[in-house]
Amino acid sequence: MTTMTATQFDFLCNMIRSESAIVLEPGKEYLVESRLAPIARREGLGSVGDLVQRLATTPGVALRTEIVDAMTTNETSFFRDVHPWQTLREQIIPDLIAARRATRRLNIWCAACSSGQEPYSLAMLLRDDFPEESSSWNIRIMATDLSETMVTRCRDARFSQLEVNRGLPAAMLMRHFTRDGAEWRIDEKIRRMVEVRPANLVVPSSLPQMGGFDLVMIRNVLIYFDDTTKQSILTGIRHQMKGDGVLMLGSSEVSTGLASGFARLQTGRTIYFHPAS
Ligand SMILES: C[S@@+](CC[C@H](N)C(=O)[O-])C[C@H]1O[C@@H](n2cnc3c(N)ncnc32)[C@H](O)[C@@H]1O
């Protein structure tokens, strides 16, 4: 049961799409209701329909931003999918390190970092498996997300018991986290390896400029966009990558023929891409 009229639902979908590129199809009314009901309650409104009505009649940046934020899906986990991390550890990072011996510099971008499990997985991997390079090279890990809530969570670098139970090896929990009440706080030496800031993938001026990316992880976010938007984001990223840089997509995104303009590589089960020459 939805409290929105078809016109209100359309208005909301258009607003969310224009702000974030996230596509909501008819049939997702229940999702919208469950995500926006807390905001409607807090605003003292009787229903999500009333909330959308307010948005339409009294537009305000803060409310719009909060609604878009609430409609993002932030599902993530440490070392998500396992095998890409093994390939990073055994092949991709060693190859990049070998290729950058002269400059001793790596520029890494985790686009759509959610609450931080992905960039901190990478930081821990670098620290544990490449201790010399991670302590003496100039390695930047830039983590960005559209959602201000996620940017704040990623910066805070605190995780619940449930979150550290998902994908994080016990030895890494012991090595890199400190218990803090009901939560686990990532140690400062790992936290400092990751720069966190907001960026909207469909607003090019908001994206990080790092002088050529060596590694871009843009995983499990393009699935929310239409094909034209996916292509234009990937084309923009390709132009910002070093010629031998590596692009990693989410497991369900690699075989969709998305990455035209990229050469496809495979190690074991992991598919990744270089800009095509
Ligand atoms: C499912 S999470 C993926 C997190 C992580 N990359 C992973 O694979 O585990 C998708 C993230 O994309 C972010 N997102 C959605 N639309 C975005 C946009 N237009 N620009 C930047 N981030 C966006 C959401 O806020 C959310 O945190």
PDB file of C-alpha atoms and ligand atoms in Angstrom:
ATOM      1  CA  MET A   1       0.000   0.000   0.000  1.00  0.00           C
ATOM      2  CA  THR A   2       1.379   3.384  -0.952  1.00  0.00           C
ATOM      3  CA  THR A   3       0.330   6.777   0.344  1.00  0.00           C
ATOM      4  CA  MET A   4       1.628   8.482  -2.834  1.00  0.00           C
ATOM      5  CA  THR A   5      -0.433   9.256  -5.889  1.00  0.00           C
ATOM      6  CA  ALA A   6       1.022   8.173  -9.243  1.00  0.00           C
ATOM      7  CA  THR A   7       1.856  11.835  -9.941  1.00  0.00           C
ATOM      8  CA  GLN A   8       3.677  12.195  -6.629  1.00  0.00           C
ATOM      9  CA  PHE A   9       5.645   8.978  -7.246  1.00  0.00           C
ATOM     10  CA  ASP A  10       6.616  10.230 -10.743  1.00  0.00           C
ATOM     11  CA  PHE A  11       7.664  13.594  -9.351  1.00  0.00           C
ATOM     12  CA  LEU A  12       9.828  11.890  -6.716  1.00  0.00           C
ATOM     13  CA  CYS A  13      11.442   9.482  -9.226  1.00  0.00           C
ATOM     14  CA  ASN A  14      12.293  12.394 -11.541  1.00  0.00           C
ATOM     15  CA  MET A  15      13.797  14.405  -8.711  1.00  0.00           C
ATOM     16  CA  ILE A  16      15.920  11.475  -7.481  1.00  0.00           C
ATOM     17  CA  ARG A  17      17.058  10.684 -11.007  1.00  0.00           C
ATOM     18  CA  SER A  18      18.054  14.243 -11.780  1.00  0.00           C
ATOM     19  CA  GLU A  19      19.974  14.602  -8.495  1.00  0.00           C
ATOM     20  CA  SER A  20      21.705  11.213  -8.366  1.00  0.00           C
ATOM     21  CA  ALA A  21      20.981   9.274 -11.603  1.00  0.00           C
ATOM     22  CA  ILE A  22      19.372   6.544  -9.471  1.00  0.00           C
ATOM     23  CA  VAL A  23      16.524   5.015 -11.486  1.00  0.00           C
ATOM     24  CA  LEU A  24      13.395   4.021  -9.551  1.00  0.00           C
ATOM     25  CA  GLU A  25      10.872   2.029 -11.559  1.00  0.00           C
ATOM     26  CA  PRO A  26       7.146   1.722 -10.865  1.00  0.00           C
ATOM     27  CA  GLY A  27       6.812  -1.137  -8.382  1.00  0.00           C
ATOM     28  CA  LYS A  28       9.341   0.438  -6.023  1.00  0.00           C
ATOM     29  CA  GLU A  29       6.687   2.411  -4.134  1.00  0.00           C
ATOM     30  CA  TYR A  30       7.041   0.094  -1.112  1.00  0.00           C
ATOM     31  CA  LEU A  31      10.804   0.817  -1.008  1.00  0.00           C
ATOM     32  CA  VAL A  32      10.187   4.563  -1.140  1.00  0.00           C
ATOM     33  CA  GLU A  33       7.575   4.299   1.616  1.00  0.00           C
ATOM     34  CA  SER A  34       9.886   2.376   3.950  1.00  0.00           C
ATOM     35  CA  ARG A  35      12.892   4.664   3.329  1.00  0.00           C
ATOM     36  CA  LEU A  36      11.004   7.956   3.579  1.00  0.00           C
ATOM     37  CA  ALA A  37       8.509   7.188   6.372  1.00  0.00           C
ATOM     38  CA  PRO A  38      10.978   8.206   9.137  1.00  0.00           C
ATOM     39  CA  ILE A  39      11.556  11.588   7.444  1.00  0.00           C
ATOM     40  CA  ALA A  40       7.806  12.159   7.044  1.00  0.00           C
ATOM     41  CA  ARG A  41       7.275  11.341  10.742  1.00  0.00           C
ATOM     42  CA  ARG A  42      10.071  13.643  11.836  1.00  0.00           C
ATOM     43  CA  GLU A  43       8.620  16.461   9.719  1.00  0.00           C
ATOM     44  CA  GLY A  44       5.310  15.938  11.538  1.00  0.00           C
ATOM     45  CA  LEU A  45       3.563  14.801   8.346  1.00  0.00           C
ATOM     46  CA  GLY A  46       0.933  12.085   8.182  1.00  0.00           C
ATOM     47  CA  SER A  47       2.384  10.131   5.236  1.00  0.00           C
ATOM     48  CA  VAL A  48       5.100   9.857   2.600  1.00  0.00           C
ATOM     49  CA  GLY A  49       2.557  11.242   0.131  1.00  0.00           C
ATOM     50  CA  ASP A  50       2.382  14.399   2.270  1.00  0.00           C
ATOM     51  CA  LEU A  51       6.184  14.558   2.326  1.00  0.00           C
ATOM     52  CA  VAL A  52       6.395  14.422  -1.475  1.00  0.00           C
ATOM     53  CA  GLN A  53       3.681  17.057  -1.664  1.00  0.00           C
ATOM     54  CA  ARG A  54       5.743  19.319   0.575  1.00  0.00           C
ATOM     55  CA  LEU A  55       8.819  18.695  -1.571  1.00  0.00           C
ATOM     56  CA  ALA A  56       6.855  19.663  -4.673  1.00  0.00           C
ATOM     57  CA  THR A  57       5.271  22.786  -3.236  1.00  0.00           C
ATOM     58  CA  THR A  58       8.001  24.083  -0.901  1.00  0.00           C
ATOM     59  CA  PRO A  59      11.276  23.024  -2.488  1.00  0.00           C
ATOM     60  CA  GLY A  60      14.284  23.212  -0.169  1.00  0.00           C
ATOM     61  CA  VAL A  61      17.814  21.948  -0.734  1.00  0.00           C
ATOM     62  CA  ALA A  62      18.163  20.346   2.714  1.00  0.00           C
ATOM     63  CA  LEU A  63      15.011  18.240   2.431  1.00  0.00           C
ATOM     64  CA  ARG A  64      15.806  17.253  -1.145  1.00  0.00           C
ATOM     65  CA  THR A  65      19.326  16.182  -0.168  1.00  0.00           C
ATOM     66  CA  GLU A  66      18.033  14.179   2.774  1.00  0.00           C
ATOM     67  CA  ILE A  67      15.479  12.380   0.614  1.00  0.00           C
ATOM     68  CA  VAL A  68      18.051  11.488  -2.065  1.00  0.00           C
ATOM     69  CA  ASP A  69      20.421  10.288   0.669  1.00  0.00           C
ATOM     70  CA  ALA A  70      17.671   8.067   2.110  1.00  0.00           C
ATOM     71  CA  MET A  71      17.056   6.526  -1.313  1.00  0.00           C
ATOM     72  CA  THR A  72      20.668   5.369  -1.748  1.00  0.00           C
ATOM     73  CA  THR A  73      21.357   1.683  -1.106  1.00  0.00           C
ATOM     74  CA  ASN A  74      24.463   1.383   1.036  1.00  0.00           C
ATOM     75  CA  GLU A  75      24.912  -2.392   1.231  1.00  0.00           C
ATOM     76  CA  THR A  76      28.626  -3.237   1.564  1.00  0.00           C
ATOM     77  CA  SER A  77      31.035  -5.450   3.471  1.00  0.00           C
ATOM     78  CA  PHE A  78      34.748  -5.865   4.134  1.00  0.00           C
ATOM     79  CA  PHE A  79      36.595  -7.685   1.326  1.00  0.00           C
ATOM     80  CA  ARG A  80      33.306  -8.012  -0.562  1.00  0.00           C
ATOM     81  CA  ASP A  81      33.261 -11.005  -2.954  1.00  0.00           C
ATOM     82  CA  VAL A  82      36.684 -12.208  -1.680  1.00  0.00           C
ATOM     83  CA  HIS A  83      38.283 -13.124  -5.031  1.00  0.00           C
ATOM     84  CA  PRO A  84      38.841  -9.544  -6.319  1.00  0.00           C
ATOM     85  CA  TRP A  85      40.880  -8.879  -3.171  1.00  0.00           C
ATOM     86  CA  GLN A  86      42.991 -11.953  -3.750  1.00  0.00           C
ATOM     87  CA  THR A  87      43.675 -10.724  -7.293  1.00  0.00           C
ATOM     88  CA  LEU A  88      44.491  -7.270  -5.973  1.00  0.00           C
ATOM     89  CA  ARG A  89      46.920  -8.784  -3.465  1.00  0.00           C
ATOM     90  CA  GLU A  90      48.585 -11.263  -5.816  1.00  0.00           C
ATOM     91  CA  GLN A  91      48.532  -9.511  -9.163  1.00  0.00           C
ATOM     92  CA  ILE A  92      47.096  -6.039  -9.578  1.00  0.00           C
ATOM     93  CA  ILE A  93      48.937  -4.239  -6.748  1.00  0.00           C
ATOM     94  CA  PRO A  94      52.264  -6.035  -7.351  1.00  0.00           C
ATOM     95  CA  ASP A  95      52.054  -5.097 -11.075  1.00  0.00           C
ATOM     96  CA  LEU A  96      51.253  -1.469 -10.240  1.00  0.00           C
ATOM     97  CA  ILE A  97      54.074  -1.314  -7.713  1.00  0.00           C
ATOM     98  CA  ALA A  98      56.524  -2.736 -10.244  1.00  0.00           C
ATOM     99  CA  ALA A  99      55.381  -0.161 -12.809  1.00  0.00           C
ATOM    100  CA  ARG A 100      55.639   2.791 -10.397  1.00  0.00           C
ATOM    101  CA  ARG A 101      59.079   2.116  -8.884  1.00  0.00           C
ATOM    102  CA  ALA A 102      60.370   5.370 -10.372  1.00  0.00           C
ATOM    103  CA  THR A 103      57.631   7.693  -9.077  1.00  0.00           C
ATOM    104  CA  ARG A 104      56.777   5.745  -5.882  1.00  0.00           C
ATOM    105  CA  ARG A 105      53.266   7.077  -6.143  1.00  0.00           C
ATOM    106  CA  LEU A 106      49.821   5.449  -6.418  1.00  0.00           C
ATOM    107  CA  ASN A 107      46.507   7.265  -6.885  1.00  0.00           C
ATOM    108  CA  ILE A 108      43.536   5.109  -5.908  1.00  0.00           C
ATOM    109  CA  TRP A 109      39.871   6.083  -6.049  1.00  0.00           C
ATOM    110  CA  CYS A 110      37.059   4.186  -4.338  1.00  0.00           C
ATOM    111  CA  ALA A 111      34.034   5.788  -5.966  1.00  0.00           C
ATOM    112  CA  ALA A 112      30.799   5.046  -4.044  1.00  0.00           C
ATOM    113  CA  CYS A 113      32.551   3.932  -0.861  1.00  0.00           C
ATOM    114  CA  SER A 114      29.401   3.662   1.291  1.00  0.00           C
ATOM    115  CA  SER A 115      30.301   3.327   5.004  1.00  0.00           C
ATOM    116  CA  GLY A 116      33.958   2.643   4.249  1.00  0.00           C
ATOM    117  CA  GLN A 117      34.437  -1.124   4.286  1.00  0.00           C
ATOM    118  CA  GLU A 118      35.851  -1.054   0.739  1.00  0.00           C
ATOM    119  CA  PRO A 119      38.511   1.679   1.102  1.00  0.00           C
ATOM    120  CA  TYR A 120      39.552   0.415   4.547  1.00  0.00           C
ATOM    121  CA  SER A 121      39.821  -3.158   3.205  1.00  0.00           C
ATOM    122  CA  LEU A 122      42.231  -1.765   0.641  1.00  0.00           C
ATOM    123  CA  ALA A 123      44.170   0.239   3.229  1.00  0.00           C
ATOM    124  CA  MET A 124      44.557  -2.848   5.476  1.00  0.00           C
ATOM    125  CA  LEU A 125      45.600  -4.987   2.514  1.00  0.00           C
ATOM    126  CA  LEU A 126      48.281  -2.456   1.545  1.00  0.00           C
ATOM    127  CA  ARG A 127      49.503  -2.129   5.116  1.00  0.00           C
ATOM    128  CA  ASP A 128      49.709  -5.880   5.724  1.00  0.00           C
ATOM    129  CA  ASP A 129      50.940  -7.137   2.359  1.00  0.00           C
ATOM    130  CA  PHE A 130      52.947  -4.177   1.075  1.00  0.00           C
ATOM    131  CA  PRO A 131      54.361  -2.709   4.302  1.00  0.00           C
ATOM    132  CA  GLU A 132      57.391  -1.070   2.731  1.00  0.00           C
ATOM    133  CA  GLU A 133      55.491   0.702  -0.046  1.00  0.00           C
ATOM    134  CA  SER A 134      52.566   1.650   2.182  1.00  0.00           C
ATOM    135  CA  SER A 135      54.879   3.338   4.662  1.00  0.00           C
ATOM    136  CA  SER A 136      57.348   5.045   2.329  1.00  0.00           C
ATOM    137  CA  TRP A 137      55.474   5.687  -0.949  1.00  0.00           C
ATOM    138  CA  ASN A 138      52.985   8.422  -1.654  1.00  0.00           C
ATOM    139  CA  ILE A 139      49.829   6.291  -1.772  1.00  0.00           C
ATOM    140  CA  ARG A 140      46.545   8.197  -1.831  1.00  0.00           C
ATOM    141  CA  ILE A 141      43.266   6.362  -1.330  1.00  0.00           C
ATOM    142  CA  MET A 142      40.411   8.730  -2.090  1.00  0.00           C
ATOM    143  CA  ALA A 143      37.000   7.479  -0.946  1.00  0.00           C
ATOM    144  CA  THR A 144      33.879   9.291  -2.158  1.00  0.00           C
ATOM    145  CA  ASP A 145      30.130   8.864  -1.973  1.00  0.00           C
ATOM    146  CA  LEU A 146      27.039  10.874  -2.810  1.00  0.00           C
ATOM    147  CA  SER A 147      25.444  10.262   0.573  1.00  0.00           C
ATOM    148  CA  GLU A 148      26.532  12.717   3.284  1.00  0.00           C
ATOM    149  CA  THR A 149      25.468  10.117   5.854  1.00  0.00           C
ATOM    150  CA  MET A 150      27.866   7.592   4.308  1.00  0.00           C
ATOM    151  CA  VAL A 151      30.672  10.150   3.964  1.00  0.00           C
ATOM    152  CA  THR A 152      30.375  10.891   7.688  1.00  0.00           C
ATOM    153  CA  ARG A 153      30.259   7.192   8.583  1.00  0.00           C
ATOM    154  CA  CYS A 154      33.273   6.469   6.384  1.00  0.00           C
ATOM    155  CA  ARG A 155      35.227   9.309   8.011  1.00  0.00           C
ATOM    156  CA  ASP A 156      34.268   8.087  11.487  1.00  0.00           C
ATOM    157  CA  ALA A 157      35.610   4.609  10.656  1.00  0.00           C
ATOM    158  CA  ARG A 158      33.559   2.907  13.378  1.00  0.00           C
ATOM    159  CA  PHE A 159      31.775  -0.346  12.741  1.00  0.00           C
ATOM    160  CA  SER A 160      29.208  -2.453  14.551  1.00  0.00           C
ATOM    161  CA  GLN A 161      29.828  -6.030  15.620  1.00  0.00           C
ATOM    162  CA  LEU A 162      27.583  -7.173  12.773  1.00  0.00           C
ATOM    163  CA  GLU A 163      29.635  -5.194  10.253  1.00  0.00           C
ATOM    164  CA  VAL A 164      33.008  -6.546  11.411  1.00  0.00           C
ATOM    165  CA  ASN A 165      31.525 -10.049  11.319  1.00  0.00           C
ATOM    166  CA  ARG A 166      30.984  -9.642   7.574  1.00  0.00           C
ATOM    167  CA  GLY A 167      34.119 -10.459   5.585  1.00  0.00           C
ATOM    168  CA  LEU A 168      36.774  -9.198   7.970  1.00  0.00           C
ATOM    169  CA  PRO A 169      39.256 -11.901   9.010  1.00  0.00           C
ATOM    170  CA  ALA A 170      39.536 -12.182  12.819  1.00  0.00           C
ATOM    171  CA  ALA A 171      43.294 -11.567  12.680  1.00  0.00           C
ATOM    172  CA  MET A 172      42.734  -8.248  10.894  1.00  0.00           C
ATOM    173  CA  LEU A 173      40.092  -7.238  13.426  1.00  0.00           C
ATOM    174  CA  MET A 174      42.606  -7.857  16.204  1.00  0.00           C
ATOM    175  CA  ARG A 175      45.427  -6.116  14.346  1.00  0.00           C
ATOM    176  CA  HIS A 176      43.695  -2.993  13.098  1.00  0.00           C
ATOM    177  CA  PHE A 177      40.662  -2.274  15.332  1.00  0.00           C
ATOM    178  CA  THR A 178      40.042  -1.220  18.915  1.00  0.00           C
ATOM    179  CA  ARG A 179      36.862  -2.010  20.773  1.00  0.00           C
ATOM    180  CA  ASP A 180      34.925   1.133  21.696  1.00  0.00           C
ATOM    181  CA  GLY A 181      31.708   0.363  23.594  1.00  0.00           C
ATOM    182  CA  ALA A 182      29.444  -1.620  21.297  1.00  0.00           C
ATOM    183  CA  GLU A 183      31.522  -0.648  18.251  1.00  0.00           C
ATOM    184  CA  TRP A 184      34.949  -1.253  16.741  1.00  0.00           C
ATOM    185  CA  ARG A 185      37.102   1.738  15.787  1.00  0.00           C
ATOM    186  CA  ILE A 186      39.654   1.333  13.022  1.00  0.00           C
ATOM    187  CA  ASP A 187      43.157   2.304  14.131  1.00  0.00           C
ATOM    188  CA  GLU A 188      44.374   5.769  13.286  1.00  0.00           C
ATOM    189  CA  LYS A 189      47.242   4.524  11.085  1.00  0.00           C
ATOM    190  CA  ILE A 190      44.693   2.853   8.768  1.00  0.00           C
ATOM    191  CA  ARG A 191      42.121   5.640   9.004  1.00  0.00           C
ATOM    192  CA  ARG A 192      44.733   8.215   7.981  1.00  0.00           C
ATOM    193  CA  MET A 193      45.468   6.298   4.771  1.00  0.00           C
ATOM    194  CA  VAL A 194      41.983   7.115   3.433  1.00  0.00           C
ATOM    195  CA  GLU A 195      40.788  10.610   2.421  1.00  0.00           C
ATOM    196  CA  VAL A 196      37.011  10.832   2.423  1.00  0.00           C
ATOM    197  CA  ARG A 197      34.801  13.362   0.708  1.00  0.00           C
ATOM    198  CA  PRO A 198      31.433  13.736  -1.000  1.00  0.00           C
ATOM    199  CA  ALA A 199      31.235  13.377  -4.773  1.00  0.00           C
ATOM    200  CA  ASN A 200      28.355  12.773  -7.135  1.00  0.00           C
ATOM    201  CA  LEU A 201      29.282  10.521 -10.056  1.00  0.00           C
ATOM    202  CA  VAL A 202      26.994  12.490 -12.363  1.00  0.00           C
ATOM    203  CA  VAL A 203      28.463  15.870 -11.426  1.00  0.00           C
ATOM    204  CA  PRO A 204      31.921  15.802 -13.036  1.00  0.00           C
ATOM    205  CA  SER A 205      33.080  18.942 -11.207  1.00  0.00           C
ATOM    206  CA  SER A 206      32.579  17.132  -7.856  1.00  0.00           C
ATOM    207  CA  LEU A 207      34.872  14.222  -8.780  1.00  0.00           C
ATOM    208  CA  PRO A 208      38.426  13.956  -7.473  1.00  0.00           C
ATOM    209  CA  GLN A 209      41.272  15.164  -9.683  1.00  0.00           C
ATOM    210  CA  MET A 210      44.337  13.184  -8.698  1.00  0.00           C
ATOM    211  CA  GLY A 211      46.600  13.585 -11.698  1.00  0.00           C
ATOM    212  CA  GLY A 212      45.730  10.218 -13.238  1.00  0.00           C
ATOM    213  CA  PHE A 213      44.229   7.247 -11.433  1.00  0.00           C
ATOM    214  CA  ASP A 214      46.266   4.057 -11.071  1.00  0.00           C
ATOM    215  CA  LEU A 215      43.331   2.095  -9.650  1.00  0.00           C
ATOM    216  CA  VAL A 216      39.606   2.902  -9.682  1.00  0.00           C
ATOM    217  CA  MET A 217      37.150   0.758  -7.746  1.00  0.00           C
ATOM    218  CA  ILE A 218      33.615   1.636  -8.783  1.00  0.00           C
ATOM    219  CA  ARG A 219      31.710  -1.369  -7.547  1.00  0.00           C
ATOM    220  CA  ASN A 220      28.010  -2.040  -7.104  1.00  0.00           C
ATOM    221  CA  VAL A 221      26.835   1.459  -7.936  1.00  0.00           C
ATOM    222  CA  LEU A 222      26.427   1.571 -11.742  1.00  0.00           C
ATOM    223  CA  ILE A 223      23.610  -0.998 -11.384  1.00  0.00           C
ATOM    224  CA  TYR A 224      21.373   1.810 -10.119  1.00  0.00           C
ATOM    225  CA  PHE A 225      21.809   3.933 -13.282  1.00  0.00           C
ATOM    226  CA  ASP A 226      20.566   3.693 -16.871  1.00  0.00           C
ATOM    227  CA  ASP A 227      22.926   2.521 -19.636  1.00  0.00           C
ATOM    228  CA  THR A 228      23.649   5.993 -21.035  1.00  0.00           C
ATOM    229  CA  THR A 229      24.630   7.264 -17.599  1.00  0.00           C
ATOM    230  CA  LYS A 230      26.824   4.210 -16.924  1.00  0.00           C
ATOM    231  CA  GLN A 231      28.642   4.728 -20.242  1.00  0.00           C
ATOM    232  CA  SER A 232      29.187   8.412 -19.685  1.00  0.00           C
ATOM    233  CA  ILE A 233      30.557   7.860 -16.150  1.00  0.00           C
ATOM    234  CA  LEU A 234      32.948   5.168 -17.384  1.00  0.00           C
ATOM    235  CA  THR A 235      34.091   7.325 -20.312  1.00  0.00           C
ATOM    236  CA  GLY A 236      34.810  10.185 -17.901  1.00  0.00           C
ATOM    237  CA  ILE A 237      36.778   7.838 -15.644  1.00  0.00           C
ATOM    238  CA  ARG A 238      38.729   6.380 -18.569  1.00  0.00           C
ATOM    239  CA  HIS A 239      39.951   9.846 -19.511  1.00  0.00           C
ATOM    240  CA  GLN A 240      41.255  10.364 -15.968  1.00  0.00           C
ATOM    241  CA  MET A 241      43.126   7.021 -15.770  1.00  0.00           C
ATOM    242  CA  LYS A 242      46.758   6.253 -16.452  1.00  0.00           C
ATOM    243  CA  GLY A 243      47.219   4.111 -19.583  1.00  0.00           C
ATOM    244  CA  ASP A 244      48.075   1.009 -17.533  1.00  0.00           C
ATOM    245  CA  GLY A 245      45.646   1.881 -14.715  1.00  0.00           C
ATOM    246  CA  VAL A 246      43.106  -0.670 -13.501  1.00  0.00           C
ATOM    247  CA  LEU A 247      39.325  -0.354 -13.301  1.00  0.00           C
ATOM    248  CA  MET A 248      37.365  -2.720 -11.066  1.00  0.00           C
ATOM    249  CA  LEU A 249      33.591  -3.066 -11.256  1.00  0.00           C
ATOM    250  CA  GLY A 250      31.166  -5.047  -9.091  1.00  0.00           C
ATOM    251  CA  SER A 251      30.815  -8.767  -9.782  1.00  0.00           C
ATOM    252  CA  SER A 252      27.391  -8.349 -11.404  1.00  0.00           C
ATOM    253  CA  GLU A 253      28.608  -5.425 -13.523  1.00  0.00           C
ATOM    254  CA  VAL A 254      31.642  -6.958 -15.240  1.00  0.00           C
ATOM    255  CA  SER A 255      29.902  -9.079 -17.834  1.00  0.00           C
ATOM    256  CA  THR A 256      27.347  -6.550 -19.011  1.00  0.00           C
ATOM    257  CA  GLY A 257      29.467  -5.228 -21.893  1.00  0.00           C
ATOM    258  CA  LEU A 258      29.508  -1.914 -20.110  1.00  0.00           C
ATOM    259  CA  ALA A 259      33.136  -1.123 -20.273  1.00  0.00           C
ATOM    260  CA  SER A 260      33.512  -0.243 -23.949  1.00  0.00           C
ATOM    261  CA  GLY A 261      36.731   1.701 -24.341  1.00  0.00           C
ATOM    262  CA  PHE A 262      38.420  -0.663 -21.885  1.00  0.00           C
ATOM    263  CA  ALA A 263      40.400  -3.844 -22.472  1.00  0.00           C
ATOM    264  CA  ARG A 264      39.115  -6.757 -20.386  1.00  0.00           C
ATOM    265  CA  LEU A 265      41.523  -8.852 -18.329  1.00  0.00           C
ATOM    266  CA  GLN A 266      40.841 -11.882 -16.199  1.00  0.00           C
ATOM    267  CA  THR A 267      42.787 -13.566 -13.402  1.00  0.00           C
ATOM    268  CA  GLY A 268      41.004 -16.559 -11.910  1.00  0.00           C
ATOM    269  CA  ARG A 269      37.423 -15.418 -11.365  1.00  0.00           C
ATOM    270  CA  THR A 270      38.300 -11.722 -11.262  1.00  0.00           C
ATOM    271  CA  ILE A 271      37.557  -9.580 -14.290  1.00  0.00           C
ATOM    272  CA  TYR A 272      39.101  -6.118 -14.454  1.00  0.00           C
ATOM    273  CA  PHE A 273      39.939  -3.542 -17.088  1.00  0.00           C
ATOM    274  CA  HIS A 274      42.679  -1.331 -18.529  1.00  0.00           C
ATOM    275  CA  PRO A 275      41.866   1.722 -20.688  1.00  0.00           C
ATOM    276  CA  ALA A 276      42.011   0.484 -24.284  1.00  0.00           C
ATOM    277  CA  SER A 277      44.932   1.958 -26.193  1.00  0.00           C
TER     278      SER A 277
HETATM  279  C1  LIG B   1      25.725  -0.619  -2.785  1.00  0.00           C
HETATM  280  S1  LIG B   1      26.801   0.657  -2.266  1.00  0.00           S
HETATM  281  C2  LIG B   1      28.350   0.033  -2.866  1.00  0.00           C
HETATM  282  C3  LIG B   1      29.450   0.181  -1.839  1.00  0.00           C
HETATM  283  C4  LIG B   1      30.785  -0.456  -2.221  1.00  0.00           C
HETATM  284  N1  LIG B   1      31.328   0.133  -3.428  1.00  0.00           N
HETATM  285  C5  LIG B   1      30.657  -1.945  -2.367  1.00  0.00           C
HETATM  286  O1  LIG B   1      30.704  -2.446  -3.488  1.00  0.00           O
HETATM  287  O2  LIG B   1      30.506  -2.636  -1.358  1.00  0.00           O
HETATM  288  C6  LIG B   1      26.387   1.931  -3.452  1.00  0.00           C
HETATM  289  C7  LIG B   1      26.826   3.318  -3.009  1.00  0.00           C
HETATM  290  O3  LIG B   1      26.705   4.188  -4.140  1.00  0.00           O
HETATM  291  C8  LIG B   1      26.370   5.479  -3.665  1.00  0.00           C
HETATM  292  N2  LIG B   1      25.801   6.261  -4.775  1.00  0.00           N
HETATM  293  C9  LIG B   1      24.579   6.162  -5.348  1.00  0.00           C
HETATM  294  N3  LIG B   1      24.427   7.074  -6.312  1.00  0.00           N
HETATM  295  C10 LIG B   1      25.595   7.774  -6.377  1.00  0.00           C
HETATM  296  C11 LIG B   1      26.057   8.865  -7.177  1.00  0.00           C
HETATM  297  N4  LIG B   1      25.297   9.426  -8.122  1.00  0.00           N
HETATM  298  N5  LIG B   1      27.320   9.314  -6.948  1.00  0.00           N
HETATM  299  C12 LIG B   1      28.109   8.772  -5.997  1.00  0.00           C
HETATM  300  N6  LIG B   1      27.723   7.752  -5.215  1.00  0.00           N
HETATM  301  C13 LIG B   1      26.473   7.255  -5.399  1.00  0.00           C
HETATM  302  C14 LIG B   1      25.383   5.200  -2.543  1.00  0.00           C
HETATM  303  O4  LIG B   1      25.292   6.272  -1.641  1.00  0.00           O
HETATM  304  C15 LIG B   1      25.964   3.919  -1.911  1.00  0.00           C
HETATM  305  O5  LIG B   1      26.735   4.190  -0.767  1.00  0.00           O
END
